[in-house]
Amino acid sequence: GENVEQHPSTLSVQEGDSAVIKCTYSDSASNYFPWYKQELGKRPQLIIDIRSNVGEKKDQRIAVTLNKTAKHFSLHITETQPEDSAVYFCAASPTGTASKLTFGTGTRLQVTL
Amino acid sequence: GAVVSQHPSWVICKSGTSVKIECRSLDFQATTMFWYRQFPKQSLMLMATSNEGSKATYEQGVEKDKFLINHASLTLSTLTVTSAHPEDSSFYICSARQREVGTDTQYFGPGTRLTVL
């Protein structure tokens, strides 16, 4: 089955700096890669996703890059703000109606003033 | 759009009792719903995949007789924790995927915190 590794487990940045979280996956059949943000006690919220036919996707301060050859993908947050503080999870799955997500272990991001 | 609700948001029960958790897609039809379990400061662990009108598919190590899943309609799936014990205490989260072909996105419910005394 799929195995997703995520690094770092914790990340502290100053407000305004950039944050980068990296994930690797093992199953070459995976072609859908979402990123979720989860605040304490809340539901995971989709912040951006990318499919394997695209190498990079950007949405305002958030971007995701994908390298299918190396089987890794990364989340980039620029101009970080205190409200970006949360736990971020990457995930991977093959497409299809029955396909399931395999989550990374999570990164706790702390944006300090 | 794409709102998923879960009920109850928290529940405390005595050891040996059963607890039912509901997951509803409010504004879309969900062909597939997923049930996850999350321990404090840990990732989401998939328990089972639920397809409308068919039996759920359980992940390895998840007892299907203990965690009963029913997906009776395109907008409702239920998880029943039978004969709950303290080690079943956890945060249970469901997610739903839209019915349209080619849609991969999973939308998550707000979770249910179960505490078994």
Tab-separated table of C-alpha atoms in Angstrom:
chain	number	residue	atom	x	y	z
A	1	GLY	CA	0.000	0.000	0.000
A	2	GLU	CA	0.862	3.668	-0.100
A	3	ASN	CA	3.253	5.162	2.446
A	4	VAL	CA	3.524	8.928	2.873
A	5	GLU	CA	6.321	10.534	4.837
A	6	GLN	CA	6.198	14.167	5.903
A	7	HIS	CA	8.897	16.530	7.198
A	8	PRO	CA	9.461	18.413	9.366
A	9	SER	CA	7.199	17.406	12.234
A	10	THR	CA	7.389	20.907	13.692
A	11	LEU	CA	8.262	24.193	12.048
A	12	SER	CA	8.588	27.608	13.619
A	13	VAL	CA	8.904	30.710	11.444
A	14	GLN	CA	8.677	34.415	12.021
A	15	GLU	CA	5.736	36.318	10.643
A	16	GLY	CA	6.401	37.301	7.059
A	17	ASP	CA	8.866	34.493	6.399
A	18	SER	CA	8.187	31.511	4.143
A	19	ALA	CA	7.425	27.974	5.285
A	20	VAL	CA	8.087	24.796	3.329
A	21	ILE	CA	6.748	21.344	4.155
A	22	LYS	CA	7.862	18.294	2.206
A	23	CYS	CA	6.278	14.912	1.584
A	24	THR	CA	7.347	11.762	-0.195
A	25	TYR	CA	5.158	8.899	-1.324
A	26	SER	CA	5.842	5.334	-2.357
A	27	ASP	CA	3.074	4.250	-4.752
A	28	SER	CA	3.675	5.313	-8.350
A	29	ALA	CA	-0.072	4.864	-8.997
A	30	SER	CA	-0.862	7.861	-6.785
A	31	ASN	CA	-1.829	10.883	-8.822
A	32	TYR	CA	-3.841	13.101	-6.486
A	33	PHE	CA	-2.098	15.054	-3.732
A	34	PRO	CA	-4.130	17.301	-1.412
A	35	TRP	CA	-2.952	19.377	1.528
A	36	TYR	CA	-5.118	19.888	4.596
A	37	LYS	CA	-4.890	22.416	7.422
A	38	GLN	CA	-6.205	21.395	10.817
A	39	GLU	CA	-6.598	23.705	13.766
A	40	LEU	CA	-6.814	22.240	17.257
A	41	GLY	CA	-10.036	20.268	17.721
A	42	LYS	CA	-11.326	21.222	14.286
A	43	ARG	CA	-11.888	19.437	11.015
A	44	PRO	CA	-9.149	19.174	8.374
A	45	GLN	CA	-9.723	21.771	5.689
A	46	LEU	CA	-8.497	21.405	2.140
A	47	ILE	CA	-6.193	24.291	1.285
A	48	ILE	CA	-4.783	23.205	-2.054
A	49	ASP	CA	-4.431	20.074	-4.159
A	50	ILE	CA	-2.527	18.995	-7.230
A	51	ARG	CA	-2.867	16.242	-9.761
A	52	SER	CA	-0.071	14.419	-11.490
A	53	ASN	CA	-0.510	16.117	-14.842
A	54	VAL	CA	0.574	19.403	-13.254
A	55	GLY	CA	3.961	20.260	-11.786
A	56	GLU	CA	3.001	23.310	-9.799
A	57	LYS	CA	-0.123	25.057	-8.580
A	58	LYS	CA	-0.493	28.358	-6.791
A	59	ASP	CA	-3.300	30.014	-4.880
A	60	GLN	CA	-2.367	33.409	-3.451
A	61	ARG	CA	0.221	32.770	-0.691
A	62	ILE	CA	0.069	28.998	-1.028
A	63	ALA	CA	1.758	26.875	-3.661
A	64	VAL	CA	2.343	23.181	-4.161
A	65	THR	CA	5.000	21.562	-6.325
A	66	LEU	CA	5.069	17.960	-7.490
A	67	ASN	CA	7.943	15.863	-8.774
A	68	LYS	CA	6.496	12.547	-9.938
A	69	THR	CA	9.852	11.127	-10.927
A	70	ALA	CA	11.225	11.578	-7.429
A	71	LYS	CA	7.837	10.906	-5.808
A	72	HIS	CA	7.807	14.010	-3.693
A	73	PHE	CA	5.646	17.077	-3.333
A	74	SER	CA	5.939	20.213	-1.241
A	75	LEU	CA	3.768	22.929	0.253
A	76	HIS	CA	5.060	26.486	0.200
A	77	ILE	CA	3.489	29.257	2.258
A	78	THR	CA	4.826	32.761	1.671
A	79	GLU	CA	4.410	35.864	3.831
A	80	THR	CA	3.266	33.756	6.761
A	81	GLN	CA	0.759	35.181	9.221
A	82	PRO	CA	-0.128	34.119	12.793
A	83	GLU	CA	-3.399	32.634	11.519
A	84	ASP	CA	-1.373	30.193	9.420
A	85	SER	CA	-0.395	28.460	12.675
A	86	ALA	CA	-1.931	24.970	12.573
A	87	VAL	CA	-1.117	21.370	11.743
A	88	TYR	CA	-0.709	20.663	8.050
A	89	PHE	CA	-1.196	17.218	6.534
A	90	CYS	CA	-0.213	16.051	3.087
A	91	ALA	CA	-1.953	13.079	1.502
A	92	ALA	CA	-1.781	10.930	-1.602
A	93	SER	CA	-4.178	8.692	-3.474
A	94	PRO	CA	-4.832	7.197	-6.877
A	95	THR	CA	-7.856	8.698	-8.585
A	96	GLY	CA	-11.124	6.825	-8.813
A	97	THR	CA	-14.365	6.703	-6.907
A	98	ALA	CA	-13.132	4.150	-4.405
A	99	SER	CA	-9.625	5.459	-3.938
A	100	LYS	CA	-8.589	6.373	-0.427
A	101	LEU	CA	-6.230	8.998	0.943
A	102	THR	CA	-3.077	8.071	2.789
A	103	PHE	CA	-2.030	10.883	5.104
A	104	GLY	CA	1.376	12.038	6.180
A	105	THR	CA	2.202	12.367	9.862
A	106	GLY	CA	1.568	16.103	9.974
A	107	THR	CA	3.610	19.269	10.489
A	108	ARG	CA	2.876	21.637	13.332
A	109	LEU	CA	3.534	25.146	12.008
A	110	GLN	CA	3.994	27.967	14.479
A	111	VAL	CA	4.175	31.501	13.133
A	112	THR	CA	5.644	33.848	15.703
A	113	LEU	CA	5.335	37.618	15.833
B	1	GLY	CA	-21.065	24.222	-0.840
B	2	ALA	CA	-19.662	20.769	0.015
B	3	VAL	CA	-20.572	20.836	3.699
B	4	VAL	CA	-20.329	17.736	5.845
B	5	SER	CA	-21.902	17.592	9.282
B	6	GLN	CA	-21.335	15.154	12.085
B	7	HIS	CA	-23.432	14.402	15.138
B	8	PRO	CA	-22.839	14.406	17.998
B	9	SER	CA	-19.810	16.662	18.307
B	10	TRP	CA	-18.854	15.004	21.564
B	11	VAL	CA	-20.131	12.120	23.639
B	12	ILE	CA	-19.251	10.591	26.983
B	13	CYS	CA	-20.416	7.069	27.677
B	14	LYS	CA	-19.906	4.244	30.116
B	15	SER	CA	-17.801	1.243	29.271
B	16	GLY	CA	-19.855	-1.489	27.594
B	17	THR	CA	-22.384	0.776	25.936
B	18	SER	CA	-22.751	1.477	22.216
B	19	VAL	CA	-22.448	4.856	20.576
B	20	LYS	CA	-23.729	5.897	17.152
B	21	ILE	CA	-22.138	8.728	15.179
B	22	GLU	CA	-23.838	10.229	12.136
B	23	CYS	CA	-22.134	11.771	9.119
B	24	ARG	CA	-24.187	13.752	6.623
B	25	SER	CA	-23.369	15.513	3.382
B	26	LEU	CA	-25.634	18.550	3.487
B	27	ASP	CA	-25.540	19.943	-0.020
B	28	PHE	CA	-24.228	17.178	-2.217
B	29	GLN	CA	-24.614	13.478	-2.808
B	30	ALA	CA	-21.751	11.363	-1.562
B	31	THR	CA	-21.052	8.117	-3.316
B	32	THR	CA	-18.320	7.312	-0.875
B	33	MET	CA	-17.796	8.236	2.740
B	34	PHE	CA	-14.723	7.529	4.854
B	35	TRP	CA	-14.311	7.106	8.586
B	36	TYR	CA	-11.090	8.122	10.302
B	37	ARG	CA	-9.775	7.970	13.810
B	38	GLN	CA	-7.331	10.519	15.190
B	39	PHE	CA	-5.429	10.295	18.459
B	40	PRO	CA	-4.038	13.461	20.070
B	41	LYS	CA	-1.192	15.000	18.096
B	42	GLN	CA	-1.319	12.217	15.526
B	43	SER	CA	-2.389	11.836	11.935
B	44	LEU	CA	-5.691	10.613	10.563
B	45	MET	CA	-5.936	6.855	10.362
B	46	LEU	CA	-8.464	5.474	7.917
B	47	MET	CA	-10.786	2.952	9.528
B	48	ALA	CA	-13.127	2.083	6.682
B	49	THR	CA	-14.519	3.136	3.332
B	50	SER	CA	-18.281	3.227	3.010
B	51	ASN	CA	-20.131	3.055	-0.305
B	52	GLU	CA	-23.848	3.719	-0.529
B	53	GLY	CA	-25.853	0.520	-0.674
B	54	SER	CA	-22.957	-1.852	-0.086
B	55	LYS	CA	-20.895	-3.202	2.758
B	56	ALA	CA	-18.070	-1.102	4.118
B	57	THR	CA	-14.473	-1.986	3.413
B	58	TYR	CA	-12.418	-2.043	6.585
B	59	GLU	CA	-8.721	-1.343	6.908
B	60	GLN	CA	-6.434	-3.993	8.267
B	61	GLY	CA	-6.647	-4.230	12.036
B	62	VAL	CA	-10.063	-2.573	12.337
B	63	GLU	CA	-12.695	-4.879	13.836
B	64	LYS	CA	-15.792	-4.735	11.665
B	65	ASP	CA	-17.972	-6.230	14.397
B	66	LYS	CA	-16.919	-3.510	16.795
B	67	PHE	CA	-17.149	-0.567	14.419
B	68	LEU	CA	-20.398	-1.028	12.511
B	69	ILE	CA	-20.814	1.180	9.472
B	70	ASN	CA	-24.031	1.753	7.588
B	71	HIS	CA	-24.350	3.897	4.461
B	72	ALA	CA	-28.070	3.850	3.872
B	73	SER	CA	-28.340	6.811	1.532
B	74	LEU	CA	-26.225	9.124	-0.592
B	75	THR	CA	-26.183	11.687	2.206
B	76	LEU	CA	-25.879	9.656	5.392
B	77	SER	CA	-23.382	7.226	6.862
B	78	THR	CA	-23.319	6.047	10.470
B	79	LEU	CA	-20.565	4.581	12.626
B	80	THR	CA	-21.597	2.597	15.689
B	81	VAL	CA	-18.964	1.798	18.266
B	82	THR	CA	-20.277	-1.311	19.976
B	83	SER	CA	-19.424	-2.293	23.543
B	84	ALA	CA	-17.158	0.707	23.882
B	85	HIS	CA	-14.112	0.581	26.133
B	86	PRO	CA	-11.751	3.323	27.333
B	87	GLU	CA	-9.240	2.486	24.602
B	88	ASP	CA	-11.902	3.435	22.041
B	89	SER	CA	-11.760	7.016	23.295
B	90	SER	CA	-10.643	9.110	20.345
B	91	PHE	CA	-11.584	11.771	17.825
B	92	TYR	CA	-13.636	10.205	15.018
B	93	ILE	CA	-13.883	12.124	11.741
B	94	CYS	CA	-15.834	11.297	8.621
B	95	SER	CA	-15.321	12.589	5.122
B	96	ALA	CA	-17.424	12.472	1.985
B	97	ARG	CA	-16.625	12.508	-1.675
B	98	GLN	CA	-18.999	13.944	-4.228
B	99	ARG	CA	-20.872	11.680	-6.573
B	100	GLU	CA	-19.645	13.244	-9.804
B	101	VAL	CA	-17.190	11.149	-11.745
B	102	GLY	CA	-13.644	12.358	-11.544
B	103	THR	CA	-14.087	14.248	-8.280
B	104	ASP	CA	-11.354	13.276	-5.847
B	105	THR	CA	-11.834	15.884	-3.162
B	106	GLN	CA	-12.817	14.683	0.274
B	107	TYR	CA	-14.712	17.067	2.532
B	108	PHE	CA	-14.412	16.445	6.229
B	109	GLY	CA	-16.947	16.601	8.999
B	110	PRO	CA	-16.172	18.495	12.221
B	111	GLY	CA	-15.413	15.303	14.127
B	112	THR	CA	-16.846	13.580	17.170
B	113	ARG	CA	-14.868	13.326	20.376
B	114	LEU	CA	-15.714	10.075	22.138
B	115	THR	CA	-14.779	9.564	25.769
B	116	VAL	CA	-15.452	6.169	27.302
B	117	LEU	CA	-15.357	6.041	31.080
